Short mmCIF file of C-alpha atoms in Angstrom, two decimals:
data_model
loop_
_atom_site.label_atom_id
_atom_site.label_comp_id
_atom_site.label_asym_id
_atom_site.label_seq_id
_atom_site.Cartn_x
_atom_site.Cartn_y
_atom_site.Cartn_z
CA UNK A 1 222.46 27.51 88.16
CA UNK A 2 219.59 25.19 87.40
CA UNK A 3 217.72 26.18 90.36
CA UNK A 4 218.36 29.82 89.62
CA UNK A 5 217.21 29.22 86.00
CA UNK A 6 214.10 27.55 87.22
CA UNK A 7 213.32 30.39 89.43
CA UNK A 8 214.02 32.88 86.61
CA UNK A 9 211.50 31.10 84.43
CA UNK A 10 208.83 31.01 87.07
CA UNK A 11 209.22 34.87 87.71
CA UNK A 12 209.17 35.59 83.99
CA UNK A 13 206.06 33.58 83.21
CA UNK A 14 203.04 36.03 83.28
CA UNK A 15 200.04 35.28 85.72
CA UNK A 16 197.61 35.20 82.66
CA UNK A 17 199.52 32.20 81.25
CA UNK A 18 198.86 30.29 84.59
CA UNK A 19 195.10 31.09 84.50
CA UNK A 20 192.83 29.21 82.08
CA UNK A 21 189.63 30.78 80.66
CA UNK A 22 186.27 29.30 81.67
CA UNK A 23 182.51 30.03 81.44
CA UNK A 24 179.58 28.60 83.25
CA UNK A 25 175.86 28.86 83.34
CA UNK A 26 173.55 28.91 86.36
CA UNK A 27 171.22 26.97 86.07
CA UNK A 28 172.79 24.62 83.53
CA UNK A 29 169.42 23.69 82.06
CA UNK A 30 165.94 25.15 81.61
CA UNK A 31 163.09 25.61 79.02
CA UNK A 32 163.34 28.11 76.12
CA UNK A 33 162.44 31.52 77.19
CA UNK A 34 163.95 31.06 80.73
CA UNK A 35 166.83 33.11 82.01
CA UNK A 36 170.45 31.96 83.17
CA UNK A 37 173.37 33.82 84.60
CA UNK A 38 176.51 33.34 82.51
CA UNK A 39 179.85 33.72 84.46
CA UNK A 40 183.42 33.84 83.06
CA UNK A 41 186.83 33.95 84.55
CA UNK A 42 190.49 34.01 83.45
CA UNK A 43 190.15 36.84 80.89
CA UNK A 44 193.25 39.08 81.52
CA UNK A 45 194.99 41.97 79.81
CA UNK A 46 192.28 43.03 77.38
CA UNK A 47 189.64 45.65 77.01
CA UNK A 48 186.24 46.32 75.17
CA UNK A 49 183.52 43.89 75.77
CA UNK A 50 182.90 40.19 76.72
CA UNK A 51 180.43 38.45 74.49
CA UNK A 52 178.27 35.35 75.31
CA UNK A 53 177.54 33.45 72.18
CA UNK A 54 174.73 30.88 71.59
CA UNK A 55 174.54 28.49 68.60
CA UNK A 56 176.74 30.84 66.46
CA UNK A 57 174.94 34.05 67.48
CA UNK A 58 175.64 36.68 70.22
CA UNK A 59 173.31 36.14 73.10
CA UNK A 60 174.52 38.94 75.51
CA UNK A 61 177.41 41.37 75.95
CA UNK A 62 178.93 42.96 79.00
CA UNK A 63 181.83 45.39 79.63
CA UNK A 64 185.17 43.65 79.66
CA UNK A 65 186.41 42.43 83.04
CA UNK A 66 188.74 39.48 83.85
CA UNK A 67 185.95 37.82 85.98
CA UNK A 68 182.33 38.66 85.57
CA UNK A 69 178.78 37.64 84.77
CA UNK A 70 175.68 38.65 82.83
CA UNK A 71 172.18 37.39 82.81
CA UNK A 72 170.44 36.48 79.44
CA UNK A 73 167.26 34.77 78.21
CA UNK A 74 167.44 31.50 76.43
CA UNK A 75 166.09 32.00 72.82
CA UNK A 76 162.39 31.36 72.83
CA UNK A 77 162.73 29.29 69.46
CA UNK A 78 165.25 26.88 70.90
CA UNK A 79 164.20 23.24 70.61
CA UNK A 80 164.71 20.75 73.38
CA UNK A 81 168.44 19.54 73.34
CA UNK A 82 171.91 20.44 74.33
CA UNK A 83 173.43 23.72 73.09
CA UNK A 84 177.08 24.99 73.26
CA UNK A 85 177.64 28.53 74.46
CA UNK A 86 180.79 30.60 74.61
CA UNK A 87 182.50 33.50 76.29
CA UNK A 88 185.07 35.50 74.23
CA UNK A 89 186.66 38.93 74.22
CA UNK A 90 188.57 41.06 71.67
CA UNK A 91 191.91 39.54 72.65
CA UNK A 92 190.92 36.13 71.27
CA UNK A 93 190.12 34.63 74.71
CA UNK A 94 187.50 31.88 74.41
CA UNK A 95 185.84 29.48 76.73
CA UNK A 96 183.04 26.96 76.04
CA UNK A 97 180.44 25.06 77.94
CA UNK A 98 177.05 23.54 77.40
CA UNK A 99 173.29 24.20 78.22
CA UNK A 100 170.58 21.92 78.14
CA UNK A 101 167.06 23.10 76.90
CA UNK A 102 164.37 21.16 78.59
CA UNK A 103 160.61 20.72 77.71
CA UNK A 104 158.36 23.51 79.11
CA UNK A 105 156.67 22.67 82.29
CA UNK A 106 153.09 21.32 82.03
CA UNK A 107 150.36 23.86 82.63
CA UNK A 108 148.33 22.97 85.55
CA UNK A 109 144.89 24.50 85.90
CA UNK A 110 143.45 24.46 89.30
CA UNK A 111 139.71 24.91 89.72
CA UNK A 112 138.42 26.37 92.81
CA UNK A 113 136.56 23.94 95.09
CA UNK A 114 132.89 23.75 94.69
CA UNK A 115 131.10 24.76 97.84
CA UNK A 116 127.65 23.10 98.30
CA UNK A 117 125.33 24.99 100.39
CA UNK A 118 122.89 23.05 102.54
CA UNK A 119 119.31 23.30 101.39
CA UNK A 120 117.25 26.05 102.99
CA UNK A 121 114.49 24.70 105.18
CA UNK A 122 111.57 26.98 105.81
CA UNK A 123 109.96 26.74 109.21
CA UNK A 124 106.43 25.22 109.25
CA UNK A 125 103.64 27.55 108.70
CA UNK A 126 100.81 27.45 111.17
CA UNK A 127 97.49 28.79 109.91
CA UNK A 128 95.27 30.52 112.63
CA UNK A 129 91.96 28.95 113.35
CA UNK A 130 89.10 30.05 111.05
CA UNK A 131 86.14 31.64 112.75
CA UNK A 132 82.77 31.26 110.97
CA UNK A 133 80.37 34.08 111.22
CA UNK A 134 76.58 33.54 110.67
CA UNK A 135 75.42 34.74 107.27
CA UNK A 136 73.88 38.20 107.03
CA UNK A 137 70.59 38.35 105.09
CA UNK A 138 69.96 41.70 103.39
CA UNK A 139 66.68 42.46 101.68
CA UNK A 140 66.71 45.11 99.03
CA UNK A 141 64.11 46.53 96.69
CA UNK A 142 65.21 47.32 93.15
CA UNK A 143 63.35 50.25 91.65
CA UNK A 144 61.91 49.61 88.14
CA UNK A 145 64.18 50.49 85.28
CA UNK A 146 62.90 52.79 82.69
CA UNK A 147 64.48 52.47 79.28
CA UNK A 148 64.52 55.55 76.80
CA UNK A 149 65.22 54.74 73.22
CA UNK A 150 66.81 57.61 71.40
CA UNK A 151 66.84 57.57 67.62
CA UNK A 152 69.74 59.33 66.09
CA UNK A 153 69.45 60.39 62.33
CA UNK A 154 72.84 60.56 60.72
CA UNK A 155 73.55 63.57 58.73
CA UNK A 156 74.41 62.34 55.12
CA UNK A 157 76.40 65.54 54.52
CA UNK A 158 79.05 64.65 57.21
CA UNK A 159 81.29 61.82 56.08
CA UNK A 160 82.63 59.42 58.73
CA UNK A 161 86.14 59.76 60.03
CA UNK A 162 88.89 58.77 57.68
CA UNK A 163 90.49 56.60 60.52
CA UNK A 164 87.55 54.12 60.67
CA UNK A 165 88.52 50.56 60.47
CA UNK A 166 86.29 47.71 59.15
CA UNK A 167 85.75 44.06 60.39
CA UNK A 168 89.01 42.79 58.83
CA UNK A 169 91.04 44.56 61.51
CA UNK A 170 91.00 44.37 65.23
CA UNK A 171 91.00 48.04 66.46
CA UNK A 172 93.47 47.08 69.24
CA UNK A 173 96.10 46.03 66.57
CA UNK A 174 96.49 49.46 64.93
CA UNK A 175 94.82 52.22 63.07
CA UNK A 176 95.09 53.98 59.58
CA UNK A 177 94.64 57.74 59.39
CA UNK A 178 94.30 59.72 56.07
CA UNK A 179 95.26 63.30 56.54
CA UNK A 180 92.17 64.45 54.48
CA UNK A 181 88.55 63.28 54.59
CA UNK A 182 87.67 64.94 51.28
CA UNK A 183 89.77 65.41 48.26
CA UNK A 184 89.50 66.31 44.50
CA UNK A 185 91.06 64.39 41.64
CA UNK A 186 94.78 65.27 41.62
CA UNK A 187 94.98 66.45 45.33
CA UNK A 188 97.76 65.00 47.53
CA UNK A 189 96.74 62.45 50.07
CA UNK A 190 99.00 60.85 52.91
CA UNK A 191 98.31 57.73 54.86
CA UNK A 192 99.74 57.20 58.44
CA UNK A 193 99.35 53.88 60.22
CA UNK A 194 100.35 51.97 63.40
CA UNK A 195 100.21 48.43 64.58
CA UNK A 196 102.23 46.68 61.89
CA UNK A 197 104.98 44.25 62.64
CA UNK A 198 108.46 45.66 62.94
CA UNK A 199 110.05 46.23 59.48
CA UNK A 200 106.97 44.70 57.65
CA UNK A 201 106.29 45.61 54.02
CA UNK A 202 103.21 47.82 53.81
CA UNK A 203 101.01 47.84 50.64
CA UNK A 204 98.23 50.43 50.16
CA UNK A 205 95.27 49.30 47.88
CA UNK A 206 92.11 51.05 46.66
CA UNK A 207 89.85 50.22 43.83
CA UNK A 208 91.79 46.93 43.13
CA UNK A 209 95.00 48.79 42.49
CA UNK A 210 98.17 49.57 44.49
CA UNK A 211 98.20 53.22 45.46
CA UNK A 212 101.27 53.22 47.76
CA UNK A 213 104.16 51.11 49.21
CA UNK A 214 106.36 51.56 52.25
CA UNK A 215 108.03 49.81 55.15
CA UNK A 216 107.01 49.81 58.84
CA UNK A 217 109.49 51.18 61.32
CA UNK A 218 110.89 49.67 64.58
CA UNK A 219 107.55 50.66 66.35
CA UNK A 220 105.34 49.30 63.74
CA UNK A 221 104.42 52.73 62.36
CA UNK A 222 104.51 53.95 58.74
CA UNK A 223 103.68 56.94 56.56
CA UNK A 224 103.14 56.87 52.74
CA UNK A 225 101.74 59.07 50.02
CA UNK A 226 98.53 57.68 48.33
CA UNK A 227 98.54 58.17 44.65
CA UNK A 228 95.39 57.08 42.60
CA UNK A 229 95.86 56.34 38.96
CA UNK A 230 92.25 56.51 38.11
CA UNK A 231 89.51 57.72 40.48
CA UNK A 232 85.86 58.64 40.34
CA UNK A 233 83.85 60.75 42.56
CA UNK A 234 82.42 58.99 45.63
CA UNK A 235 83.62 57.28 48.80
CA UNK A 236 86.66 55.04 48.53
CA UNK A 237 88.35 52.72 50.93
CA UNK A 238 92.10 52.67 51.35
CA UNK A 239 93.49 49.40 52.74
CA UNK A 240 96.92 49.05 54.33
CA UNK A 241 98.13 45.39 54.31
CA UNK A 242 101.15 44.51 56.57
CA UNK A 243 100.20 41.20 58.16
CA UNK A 244 97.06 42.97 59.32
CA UNK A 245 94.54 45.05 57.42
CA UNK A 246 93.89 48.66 58.27
CA UNK A 247 91.17 50.56 56.49
CA UNK A 248 90.44 54.25 56.05
CA UNK A 249 87.90 56.07 54.09
CA UNK A 250 88.16 59.15 51.77
CA UNK A 251 85.57 61.01 49.70
CA UNK A 252 86.33 62.27 46.24
CA UNK A 253 84.21 65.14 44.92
CA UNK A 254 84.16 67.56 42.05
CA UNK A 255 84.13 71.28 43.22
CA UNK A 256 81.75 73.79 41.82
CA UNK A 257 84.76 75.93 40.81
CA UNK A 258 85.59 73.47 38.01
CA UNK A 259 81.96 73.61 36.70
CA UNK A 260 81.99 77.33 36.71
CA UNK A 261 85.21 77.33 34.80
CA UNK A 262 83.54 75.08 32.29
CA UNK A 263 80.62 77.45 31.88
CA UNK A 264 82.91 80.36 31.42
CA UNK A 265 84.79 78.63 28.70
CA UNK A 266 81.55 77.73 26.87
CA UNK A 267 80.47 81.41 26.94
CA UNK A 268 83.71 82.64 25.65
CA UNK A 269 83.70 80.14 22.91
CA UNK A 270 80.16 81.27 21.82
CA UNK A 271 81.31 84.93 21.62
CA UNK A 272 84.31 83.98 19.60
CA UNK A 273 82.07 82.09 17.08
CA UNK A 274 79.74 85.06 16.85
CA UNK A 275 82.57 87.51 16.37
CA UNK A 276 84.08 85.36 13.58
CA UNK A 277 80.68 85.17 11.82
CA UNK A 278 80.44 89.05 11.89
CA UNK A 279 83.84 89.45 10.46
CA UNK A 280 83.14 87.16 7.66
CA UNK A 281 80.08 89.12 6.67
CA UNK A 282 82.04 92.47 6.75
CA UNK A 283 84.75 90.85 4.48
CA UNK A 284 81.95 89.54 2.13
CA UNK A 285 80.47 93.11 1.79
CA UNK A 286 83.81 94.64 0.98
CA UNK A 287 84.38 92.21 -1.82
CA UNK A 288 81.19 93.19 -3.50
#
């Protein structure tokens, strides 16, 4: 009976009770951020999922099976040391093991080998022999040079060009051009110049006063209106100062039309005075 009872006990004991749960990692150590394969066994008569736990949190999950494995990444923020990981399912099966986090491998920087090229040796240069020729004597007769002097009389009625520069400026440095050679008081006048330094401040002066300001562009050029506060008839110089000095001339004249207008106004005023005197006489006669 004892033997029979023993056999009965062995037959009645389930296979799951004879199998212990376990979990392993491969490899068993590695730096943070590396991967490892977690394998479990001995999980019987359950369903759902198998969870791999790491330091109190779920590291990976897999569909339930009695024996299986899953690959997961060691958390990047894990410090160097030994950590406990687990495998569990919904039927309260649980297995534990340990994983050692190691320091990260050192970074090895390999520089390429430096190849030294041999110096380049130029072949010797052989100069050909120099042949000396006898000198050639040439006799030439130079005709007399006749110099003709031509006297040019300048026309005082024609003013010089407004873009003429004076001795303060090298003509190769730049030029100042005024859009008009002759103006009347109140007319518009524009100055255009080149040769200034890039981005330089340009000040236009005439008669000891500032008549314009602007800034040179990337090519050293500029354009600015010229405004005279007080100006009298005659020739005036306009100077553009921007590190160099550019000079242009302009003539200021009074047109005859303004004189004719003044004469007309005087005649009209005379007739108005005469008419007023005649009206006064007529009123005086009526009063008598």
